Coordinates of C-alpha atoms and ligand atoms in Angstrom, one line a residue:
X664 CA 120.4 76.3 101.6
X665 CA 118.7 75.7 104.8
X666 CA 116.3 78.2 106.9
X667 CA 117.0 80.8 104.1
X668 CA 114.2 83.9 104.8
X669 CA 115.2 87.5 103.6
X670 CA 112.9 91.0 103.5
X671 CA 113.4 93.4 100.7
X672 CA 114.7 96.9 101.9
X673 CA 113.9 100.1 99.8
X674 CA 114.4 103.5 100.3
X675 CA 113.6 106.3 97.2
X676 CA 115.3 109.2 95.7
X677 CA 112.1 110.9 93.2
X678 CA 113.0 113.8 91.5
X679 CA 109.6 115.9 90.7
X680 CA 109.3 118.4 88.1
X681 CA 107.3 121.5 89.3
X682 CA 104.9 122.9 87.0
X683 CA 106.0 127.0 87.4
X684 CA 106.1 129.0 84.6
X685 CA 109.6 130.1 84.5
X686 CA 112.7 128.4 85.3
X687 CA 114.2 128.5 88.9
X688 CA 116.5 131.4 88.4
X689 CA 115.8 133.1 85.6
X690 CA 113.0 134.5 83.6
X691 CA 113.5 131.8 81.0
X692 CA 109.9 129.8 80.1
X693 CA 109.4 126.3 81.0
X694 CA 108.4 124.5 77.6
X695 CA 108.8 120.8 76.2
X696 CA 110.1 119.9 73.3
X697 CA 111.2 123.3 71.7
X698 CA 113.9 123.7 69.6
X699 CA 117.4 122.9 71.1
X700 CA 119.0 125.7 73.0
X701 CA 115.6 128.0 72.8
X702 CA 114.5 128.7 76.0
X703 CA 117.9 130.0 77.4
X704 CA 119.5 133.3 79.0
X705 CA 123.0 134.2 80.7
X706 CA 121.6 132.4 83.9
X707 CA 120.6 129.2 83.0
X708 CA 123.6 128.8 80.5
X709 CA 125.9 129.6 82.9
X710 CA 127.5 132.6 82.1
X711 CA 130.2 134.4 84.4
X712 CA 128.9 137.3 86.5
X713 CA 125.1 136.5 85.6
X714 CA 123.4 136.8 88.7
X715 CA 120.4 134.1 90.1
X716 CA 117.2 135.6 91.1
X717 CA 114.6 132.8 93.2
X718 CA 111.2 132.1 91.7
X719 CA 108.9 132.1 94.2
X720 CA 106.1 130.5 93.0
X721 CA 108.8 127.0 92.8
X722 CA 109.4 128.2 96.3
X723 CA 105.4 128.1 97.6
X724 CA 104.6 124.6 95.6
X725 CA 107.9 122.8 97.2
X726 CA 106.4 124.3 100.6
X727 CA 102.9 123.3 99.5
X728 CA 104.1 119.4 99.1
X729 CA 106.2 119.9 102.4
X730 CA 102.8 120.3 103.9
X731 CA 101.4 117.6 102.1
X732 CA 104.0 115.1 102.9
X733 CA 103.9 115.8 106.5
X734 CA 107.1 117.4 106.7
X735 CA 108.4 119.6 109.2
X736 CA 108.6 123.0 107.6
X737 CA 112.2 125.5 109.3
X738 CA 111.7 128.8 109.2
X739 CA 115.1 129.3 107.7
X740 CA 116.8 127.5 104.9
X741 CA 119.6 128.2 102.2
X742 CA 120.9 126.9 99.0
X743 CA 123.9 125.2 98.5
X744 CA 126.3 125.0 95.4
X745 CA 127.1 121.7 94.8
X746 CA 129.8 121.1 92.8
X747 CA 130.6 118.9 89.5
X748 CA 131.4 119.4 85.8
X749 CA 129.7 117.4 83.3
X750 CA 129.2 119.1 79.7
X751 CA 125.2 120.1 81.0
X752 CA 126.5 121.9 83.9
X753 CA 127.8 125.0 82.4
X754 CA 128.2 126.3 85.9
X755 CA 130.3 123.3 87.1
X756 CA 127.8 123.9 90.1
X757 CA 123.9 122.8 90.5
X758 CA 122.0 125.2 93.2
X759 CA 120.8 122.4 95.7
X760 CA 120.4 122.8 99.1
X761 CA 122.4 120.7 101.4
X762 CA 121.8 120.4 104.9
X763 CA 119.2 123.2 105.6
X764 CA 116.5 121.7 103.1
X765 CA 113.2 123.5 103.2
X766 CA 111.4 120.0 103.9
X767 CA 112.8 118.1 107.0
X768 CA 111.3 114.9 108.0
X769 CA 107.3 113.6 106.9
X770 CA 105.5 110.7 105.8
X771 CA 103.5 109.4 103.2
X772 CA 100.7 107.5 103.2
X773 CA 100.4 104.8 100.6
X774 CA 97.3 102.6 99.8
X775 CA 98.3 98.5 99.4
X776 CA 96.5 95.7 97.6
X777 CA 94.1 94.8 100.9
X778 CA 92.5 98.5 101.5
X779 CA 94.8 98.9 104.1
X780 CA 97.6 101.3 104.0
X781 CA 101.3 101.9 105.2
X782 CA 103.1 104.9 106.4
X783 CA 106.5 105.7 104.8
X784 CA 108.8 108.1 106.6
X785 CA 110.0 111.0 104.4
X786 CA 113.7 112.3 105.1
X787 CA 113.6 115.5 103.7
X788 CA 112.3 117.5 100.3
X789 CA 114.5 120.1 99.1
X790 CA 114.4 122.1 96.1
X791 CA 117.3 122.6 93.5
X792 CA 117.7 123.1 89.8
X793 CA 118.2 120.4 87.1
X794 CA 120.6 119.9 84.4
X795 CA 120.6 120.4 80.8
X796 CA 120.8 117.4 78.7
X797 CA 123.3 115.6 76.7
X798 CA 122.3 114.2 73.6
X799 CA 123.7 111.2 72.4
X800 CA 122.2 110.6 68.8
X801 CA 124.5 108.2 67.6
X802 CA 126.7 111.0 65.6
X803 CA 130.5 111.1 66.0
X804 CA 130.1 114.1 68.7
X805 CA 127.3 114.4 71.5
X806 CA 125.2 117.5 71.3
X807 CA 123.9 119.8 74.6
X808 CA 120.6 121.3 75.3
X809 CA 120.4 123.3 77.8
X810 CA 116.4 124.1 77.6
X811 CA 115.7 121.9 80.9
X812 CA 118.5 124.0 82.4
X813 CA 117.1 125.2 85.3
X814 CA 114.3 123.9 85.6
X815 CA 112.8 123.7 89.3
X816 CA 113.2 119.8 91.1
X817 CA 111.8 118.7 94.4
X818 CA 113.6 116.6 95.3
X819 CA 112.0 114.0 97.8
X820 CA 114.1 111.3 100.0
X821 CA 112.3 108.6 101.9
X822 CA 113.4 106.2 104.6
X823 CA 114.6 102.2 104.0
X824 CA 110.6 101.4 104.5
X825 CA 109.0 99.8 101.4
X826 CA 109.6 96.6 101.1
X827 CA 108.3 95.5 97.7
X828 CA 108.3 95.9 94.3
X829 CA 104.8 96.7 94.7
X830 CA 104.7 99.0 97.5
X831 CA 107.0 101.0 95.7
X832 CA 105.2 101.4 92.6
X833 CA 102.0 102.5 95.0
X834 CA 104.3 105.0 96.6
X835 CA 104.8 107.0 93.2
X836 CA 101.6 106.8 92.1
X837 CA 100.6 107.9 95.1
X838 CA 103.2 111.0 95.2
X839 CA 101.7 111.4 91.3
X840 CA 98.2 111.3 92.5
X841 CA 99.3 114.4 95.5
X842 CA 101.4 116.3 93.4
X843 CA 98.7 117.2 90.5
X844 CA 95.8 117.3 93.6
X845 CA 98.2 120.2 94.4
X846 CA 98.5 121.3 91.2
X847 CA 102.1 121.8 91.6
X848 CA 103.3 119.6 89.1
X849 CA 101.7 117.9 85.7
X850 CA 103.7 114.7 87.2
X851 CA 104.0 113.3 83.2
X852 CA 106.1 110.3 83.3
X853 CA 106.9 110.7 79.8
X854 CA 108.1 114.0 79.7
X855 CA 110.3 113.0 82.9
X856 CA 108.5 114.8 84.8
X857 CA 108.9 111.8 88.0
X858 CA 112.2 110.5 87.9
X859 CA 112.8 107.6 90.6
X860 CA 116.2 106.3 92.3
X861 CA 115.0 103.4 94.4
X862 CA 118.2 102.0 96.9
X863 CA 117.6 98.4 97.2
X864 CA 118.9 95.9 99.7
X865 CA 117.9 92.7 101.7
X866 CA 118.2 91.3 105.1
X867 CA 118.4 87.9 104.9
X868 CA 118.3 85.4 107.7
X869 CA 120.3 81.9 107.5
X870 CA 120.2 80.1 110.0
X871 CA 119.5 82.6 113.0
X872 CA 121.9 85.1 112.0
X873 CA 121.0 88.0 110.0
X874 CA 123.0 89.3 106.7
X875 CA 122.2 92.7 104.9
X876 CA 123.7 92.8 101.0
X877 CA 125.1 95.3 99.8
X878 CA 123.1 98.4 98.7
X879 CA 122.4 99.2 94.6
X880 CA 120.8 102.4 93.6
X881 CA 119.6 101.8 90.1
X882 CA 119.3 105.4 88.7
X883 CA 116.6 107.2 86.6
X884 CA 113.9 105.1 86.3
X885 CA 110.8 107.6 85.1
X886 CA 107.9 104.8 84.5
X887 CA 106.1 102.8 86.9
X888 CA 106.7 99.7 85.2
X889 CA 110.5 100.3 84.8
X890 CA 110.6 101.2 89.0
X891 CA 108.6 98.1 90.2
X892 CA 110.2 95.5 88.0
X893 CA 113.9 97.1 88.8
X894 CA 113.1 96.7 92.1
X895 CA 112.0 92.9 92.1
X896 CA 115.0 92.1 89.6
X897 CA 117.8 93.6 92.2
X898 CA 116.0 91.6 94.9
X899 CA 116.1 88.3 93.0
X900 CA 120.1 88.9 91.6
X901 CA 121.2 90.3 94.9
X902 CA 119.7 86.9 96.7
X903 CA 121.3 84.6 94.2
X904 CA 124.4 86.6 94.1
X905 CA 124.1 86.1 98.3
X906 CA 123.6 82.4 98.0
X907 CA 126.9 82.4 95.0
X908 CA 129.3 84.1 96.9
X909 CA 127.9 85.3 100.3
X910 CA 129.5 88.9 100.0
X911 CA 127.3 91.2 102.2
X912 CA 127.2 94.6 102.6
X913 CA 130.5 97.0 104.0
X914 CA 130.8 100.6 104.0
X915 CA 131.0 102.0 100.8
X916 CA 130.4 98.8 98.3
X917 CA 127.4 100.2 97.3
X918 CA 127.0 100.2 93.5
X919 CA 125.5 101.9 90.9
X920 CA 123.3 100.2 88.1
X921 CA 121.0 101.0 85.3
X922 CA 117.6 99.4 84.1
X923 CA 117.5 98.0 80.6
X924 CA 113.9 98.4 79.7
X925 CA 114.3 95.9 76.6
X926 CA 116.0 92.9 78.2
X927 CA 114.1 93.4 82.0
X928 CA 117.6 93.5 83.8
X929 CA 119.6 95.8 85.8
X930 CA 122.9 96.8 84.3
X931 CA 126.0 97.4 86.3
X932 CA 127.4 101.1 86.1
X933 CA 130.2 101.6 88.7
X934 CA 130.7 99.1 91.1
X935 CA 131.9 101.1 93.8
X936 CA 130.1 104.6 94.8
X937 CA 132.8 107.0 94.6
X938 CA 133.5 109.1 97.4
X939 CA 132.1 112.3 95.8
X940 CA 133.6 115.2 97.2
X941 CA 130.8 118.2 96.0
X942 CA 132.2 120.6 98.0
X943 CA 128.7 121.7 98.8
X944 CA 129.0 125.4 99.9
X945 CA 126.3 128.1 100.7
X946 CA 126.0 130.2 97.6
X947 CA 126.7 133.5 97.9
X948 CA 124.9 134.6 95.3
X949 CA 121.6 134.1 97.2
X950 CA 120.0 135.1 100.3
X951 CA 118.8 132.3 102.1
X952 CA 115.0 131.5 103.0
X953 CA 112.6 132.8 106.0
X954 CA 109.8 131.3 106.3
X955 CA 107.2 132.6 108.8
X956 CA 104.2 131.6 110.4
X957 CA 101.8 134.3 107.9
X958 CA 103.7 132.9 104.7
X959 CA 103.0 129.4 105.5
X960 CA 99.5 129.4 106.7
X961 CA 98.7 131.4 103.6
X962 CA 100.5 128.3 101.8
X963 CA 98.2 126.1 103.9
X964 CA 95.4 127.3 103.0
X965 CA 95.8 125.9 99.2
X966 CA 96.0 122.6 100.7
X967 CA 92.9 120.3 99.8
X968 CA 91.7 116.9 100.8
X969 CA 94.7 114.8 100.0
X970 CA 93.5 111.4 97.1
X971 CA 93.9 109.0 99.9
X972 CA 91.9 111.1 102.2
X973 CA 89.2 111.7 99.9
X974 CA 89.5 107.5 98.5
X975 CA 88.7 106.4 102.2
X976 CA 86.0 109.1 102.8
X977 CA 84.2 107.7 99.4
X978 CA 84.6 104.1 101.4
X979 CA 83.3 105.3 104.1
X980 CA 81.0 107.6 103.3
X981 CA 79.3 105.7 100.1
X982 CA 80.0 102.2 100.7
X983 CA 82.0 101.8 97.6
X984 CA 84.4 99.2 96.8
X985 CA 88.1 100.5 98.3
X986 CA 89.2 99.6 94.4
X987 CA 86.2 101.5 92.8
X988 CA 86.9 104.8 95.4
X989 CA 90.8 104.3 93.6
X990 CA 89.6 104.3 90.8
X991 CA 87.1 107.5 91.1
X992 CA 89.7 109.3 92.7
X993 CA 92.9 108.6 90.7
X994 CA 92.1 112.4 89.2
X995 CA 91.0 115.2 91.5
X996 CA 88.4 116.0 88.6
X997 CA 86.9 113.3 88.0
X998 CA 86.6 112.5 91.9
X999 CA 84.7 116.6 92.9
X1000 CA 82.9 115.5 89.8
X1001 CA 81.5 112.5 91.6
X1002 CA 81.2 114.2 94.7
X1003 CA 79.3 116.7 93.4
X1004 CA 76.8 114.4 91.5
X1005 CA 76.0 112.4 94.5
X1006 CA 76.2 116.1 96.2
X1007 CA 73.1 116.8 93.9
X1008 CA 70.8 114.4 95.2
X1009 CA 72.0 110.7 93.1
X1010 CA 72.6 107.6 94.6
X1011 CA 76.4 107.1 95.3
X1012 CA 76.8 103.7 94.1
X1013 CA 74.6 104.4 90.8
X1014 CA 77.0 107.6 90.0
X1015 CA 79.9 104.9 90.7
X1016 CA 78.5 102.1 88.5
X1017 CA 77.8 104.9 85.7
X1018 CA 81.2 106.5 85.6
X1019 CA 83.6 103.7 85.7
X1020 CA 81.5 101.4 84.0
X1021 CA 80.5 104.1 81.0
X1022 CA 82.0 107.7 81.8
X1023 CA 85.5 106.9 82.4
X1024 CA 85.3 104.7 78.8
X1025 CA 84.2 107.6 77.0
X1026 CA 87.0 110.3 78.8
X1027 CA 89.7 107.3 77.5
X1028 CA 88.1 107.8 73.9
X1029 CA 88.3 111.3 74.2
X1030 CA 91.3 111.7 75.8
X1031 CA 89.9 113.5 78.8
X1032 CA 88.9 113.3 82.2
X1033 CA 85.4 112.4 83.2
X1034 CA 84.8 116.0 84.4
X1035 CA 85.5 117.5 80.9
X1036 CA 82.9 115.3 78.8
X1037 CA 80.7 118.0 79.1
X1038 CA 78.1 116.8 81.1
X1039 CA 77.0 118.8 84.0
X1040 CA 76.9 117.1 87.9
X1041 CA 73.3 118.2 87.7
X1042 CA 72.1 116.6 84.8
X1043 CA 74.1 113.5 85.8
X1044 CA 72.5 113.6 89.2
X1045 CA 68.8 113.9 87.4
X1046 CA 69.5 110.5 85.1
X1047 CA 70.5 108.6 88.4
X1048 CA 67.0 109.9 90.0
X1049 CA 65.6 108.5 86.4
X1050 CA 66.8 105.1 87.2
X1051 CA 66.6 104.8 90.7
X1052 CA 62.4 105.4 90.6
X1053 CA 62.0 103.1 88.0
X1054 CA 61.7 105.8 85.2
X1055 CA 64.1 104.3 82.8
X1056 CA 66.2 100.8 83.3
X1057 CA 69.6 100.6 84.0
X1058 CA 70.7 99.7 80.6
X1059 CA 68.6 103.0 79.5
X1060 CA 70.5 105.4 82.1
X1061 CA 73.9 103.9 80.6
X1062 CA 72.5 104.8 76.8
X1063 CA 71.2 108.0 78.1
X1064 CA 74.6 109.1 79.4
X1065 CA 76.3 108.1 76.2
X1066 CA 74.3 110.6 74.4
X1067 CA 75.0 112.9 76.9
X1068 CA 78.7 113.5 76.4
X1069 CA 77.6 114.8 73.6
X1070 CA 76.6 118.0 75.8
X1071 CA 73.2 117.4 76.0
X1072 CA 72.2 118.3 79.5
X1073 CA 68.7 117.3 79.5
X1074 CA 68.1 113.4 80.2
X1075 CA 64.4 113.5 79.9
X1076 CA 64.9 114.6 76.8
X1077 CA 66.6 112.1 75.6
X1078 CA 64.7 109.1 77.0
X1079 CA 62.0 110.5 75.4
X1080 CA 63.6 110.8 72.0
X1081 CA 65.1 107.3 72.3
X1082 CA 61.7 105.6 73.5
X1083 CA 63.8 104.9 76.8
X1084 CA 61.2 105.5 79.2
X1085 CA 59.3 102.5 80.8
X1086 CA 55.9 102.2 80.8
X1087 CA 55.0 102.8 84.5
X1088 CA 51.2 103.4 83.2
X1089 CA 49.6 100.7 84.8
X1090 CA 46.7 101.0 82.4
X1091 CA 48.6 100.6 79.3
X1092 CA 50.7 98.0 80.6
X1093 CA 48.0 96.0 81.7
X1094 CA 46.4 96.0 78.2
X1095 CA 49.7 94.8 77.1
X1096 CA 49.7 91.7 79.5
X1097 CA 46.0 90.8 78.6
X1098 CA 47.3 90.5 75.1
X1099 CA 50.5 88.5 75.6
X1100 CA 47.8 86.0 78.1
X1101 CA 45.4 86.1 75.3
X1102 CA 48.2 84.9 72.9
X1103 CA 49.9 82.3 75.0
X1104 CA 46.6 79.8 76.7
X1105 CA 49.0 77.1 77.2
X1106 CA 52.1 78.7 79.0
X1107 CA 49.2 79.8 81.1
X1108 CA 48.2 76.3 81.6
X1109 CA 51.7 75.5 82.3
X1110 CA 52.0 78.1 85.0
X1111 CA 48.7 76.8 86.6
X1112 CA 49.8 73.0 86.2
X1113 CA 52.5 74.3 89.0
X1114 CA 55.7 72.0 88.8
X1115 CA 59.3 72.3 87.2
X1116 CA 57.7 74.2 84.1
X1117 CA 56.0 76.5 85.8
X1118 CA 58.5 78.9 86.5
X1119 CA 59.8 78.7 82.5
X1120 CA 56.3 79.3 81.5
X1121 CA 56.0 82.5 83.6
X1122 CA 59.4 83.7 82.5
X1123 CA 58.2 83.0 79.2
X1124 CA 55.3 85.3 79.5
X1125 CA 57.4 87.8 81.0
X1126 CA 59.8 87.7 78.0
X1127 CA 57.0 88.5 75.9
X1128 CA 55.6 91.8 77.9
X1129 CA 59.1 93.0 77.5
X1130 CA 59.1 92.4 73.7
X1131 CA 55.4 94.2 73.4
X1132 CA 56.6 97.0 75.0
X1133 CA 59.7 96.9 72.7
X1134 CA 62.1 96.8 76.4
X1135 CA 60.4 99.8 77.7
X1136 CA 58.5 98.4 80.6
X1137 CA 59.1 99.0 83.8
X1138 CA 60.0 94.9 85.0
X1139 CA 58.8 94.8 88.4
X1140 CA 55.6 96.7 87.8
X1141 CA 55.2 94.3 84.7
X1142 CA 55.7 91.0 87.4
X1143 CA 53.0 92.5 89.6
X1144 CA 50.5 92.8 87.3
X1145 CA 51.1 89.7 85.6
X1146 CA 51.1 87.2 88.9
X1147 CA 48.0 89.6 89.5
X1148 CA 46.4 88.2 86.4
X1149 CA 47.4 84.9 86.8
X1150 CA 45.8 85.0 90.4
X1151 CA 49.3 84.1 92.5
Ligands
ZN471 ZN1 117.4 131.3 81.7
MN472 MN1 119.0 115.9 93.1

């Protein structure tokens, strides 16, 4: 193969649980993991004659990401049946919305590796319903539950514009981080809460002339993991199966394929997309959508500064490392809980060092955020002020705010229970240093001599200060009285 360069092209189907109380249509709760067939009624089972009624909180957070994502928001839209019998559609029909979505076109903006970021268009978000679910356990017969009946879906379409295996995987953890800043959904991967469709294709160029291959959507993928690496496996068989047989891409040979999570490989599941015929329709058992200029700035005004907003202003703002602000602000608790810290009078970067270096370890052991350890931004703020004058050492403030999770609010306190506190009494401290000289003649010799052992001898001397005062002098106040001493 000569002069052989190709780009990968991705576009994403992400299906996004919302985090209402009831179901779409009916008053049926939203629950996981209940017993099979629990949380049903006439509508979501599908019975004849049983009548839909909107939920309109499902409504308010789909409008809510619309706003987020950028989209432009029509004041009217409808819902669609769209039409197809499997065994956990009792309806033979989902309610979807077909081509008056309540989302039309946006963009997101996703962070990359460098600090930079990249804009990727949005198509449209509509809302719909989702399925029940077959069970397959390995019986003689397949079993249906229809408790995720009617459940409420956003579902968002983007444009052919990631181009990695990577950028992908930012994009929906990027979407995750939004859509629980929002509060609109608990976005758990592993209660399918995100499901991803990623359409994959490349444009390769041999020799001057440009090829596209043909198109594979490889169909719910709901971790991270399973959506980045299904991405760069397609890329790498669709470029060998290029450079095999050169078959490109033609209307309609687009394919189908699953992911096997075991074996790391895509699995074929039709080869050519069926022309679906869904009849989509406007279903008359619903009135369709008006959404004024009072409803929507009311939505508006439960919008809040957006992750990657708030991940550039800590940049900006505090100097922090673009990783460390991801870091801080990869939960909307944990990152006001910053801000509020620093709010109270600490020093950015010391809150920073603090919380991923100590905090965040402890939320991990207790399975919480930062925000819930119990320790209050005030108290927090106070320990920083600690360290920063000198008070305690940095190793102390990190001890200190281990106790604290405990929900001890009072870091004075605790310093002084823990003998953390340096000795910044210059009389006591110097009593101490007249000691260790009194002790040690000859490493004083060596530090007068001058010369290569000079600087050991004084860093001797130092080491011993800082044993006499069992660690809890303050170092650069011990230095300055010891070079005093010595006369330098
Ligand atoms: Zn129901
Ligand atoms: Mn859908």
């Amino acid at each position: 193969m000569t002069n052989l360069d190709y780009k990968i092209i991705v576009g994403l189907e992400i299906h996004v649980q919302l985090a209402t109380k009831t179901k779409m249509f009916c008053g049926c709760a939203l629950s996981f993991g209940e017993d099979a067939n629990s949380r049903v009624c006439p509508v979501c089972i599908g019975m004849p004659g049983a009548l839909p009624v909107m939920n309109k909180q499902a409504v308010e957070f789909s409008l809510l990401a619309g706003l987020a994502l950028n989209c432009e928001i029509p004041s009217f839209t409808k819902w669609d049946r769209k039409s197809y019998y499997y065994p956990d559609l009792p309806k033979n029909y989902q309610i979807s919305q077909y081509d008056l979505p309540l989302n039309g076109t946006g963009f997101i903006e996703i962070p990359l590796e460098d600090g930079t970021s990249k804009r990727i268009r949005i198509t449209r978000a509509h809302l719909e319903e989702d399925a029940g679910k077959n069970i397959h356990a390995g019986d003689a017969f397949s079993r249906v539950d229809l408790n995720r009946a009617g459940t409420p879906l956003l579902e968002i379409v983007t444009e052919p514009d990631l181009s990695s295996g990577t950028e992908v995987r930012a994009l929906a953890i990027e979407l995750q981080r939004i859509v629980r800043y929002l509060g609109i959904s608990e976005a758990d991967m592993q209660k399918g809460h995100m499901r991803f469709e990623p359409n994959i294709n490349l444009a390769i160029t041999k020799d001057g002339t440009e090829y596209r291959t043909p198109i594979t959507e490889v169909k719910n993928l709901n971790s991270f993991r399973a959506l980045q690496r299904s991405v760069e496996y397609e890329a790498r068989r669709q470029l060998d199966e290029f450079i095999d047989t050169g078959k490109t891409m033609v209307m309609g040979n687009k394919s189908t394929y699953g992911w096997d999570d075991n074996r790391n490989v895509t699995v074929l599941q039709r080869e050519k997309e069926e022309a679906h015929d869904y009849r989509y329709f406007p279903d008359p058992d619903l009135v369709p959508v008006e959404v004024d200029e009072k409803w929507l700035s009311k939505i508006k005004s439960r919008l809040c500064e957006l992750p990657l907003q708030k991940q550039k202003r800590f940049v900006e703002q505090f100097g922090l490392s673009d990783y460390d602000a991801g870091v801080l602000t990869a939960d909307k608790a944990t990152a006001e809980f910053f801000d509020e810290t620093v709010k109270a009078g600490a020093e950015a970067k010391r809150v920073c060092n603090l919380l991923t270096q100590i905090g965040l370890k402890l939320a991990n052991e207790k399975n919480c955020s930062v925000a819930e350890l119990g320790i209050l931004p005030k108290a927090l703020a106070k320990l920083c002020v600690m360290a920063s004058e000198g008070q305690i050492s940095a190793s102390a403030a990190q001890t200190i705010l281990v106790e604290m999770s405990g929900g001890e609010n009072e870091p004075e306190k605790i310093a002084e229970e823990k003998n953390l506190l340096q000795k910044n009494d210059t009389g006591e401290l110097e009593k101490i240093v007249d000691e260790v000289l009194a002790n040690n003649p000859d490493a004083i010799a060596e530090v007068k001599a001058g010369g290569k052992k000079s600087k050991k001898a004084s860093g001797f001397l130092m080491g011993q200060i800082i044993k006499a005062t069992k660690g809890s002098a303050n170092p650069q106040m011990a230095a300055k009285i010891l070079s005093q001493k010595l006369g330098q």
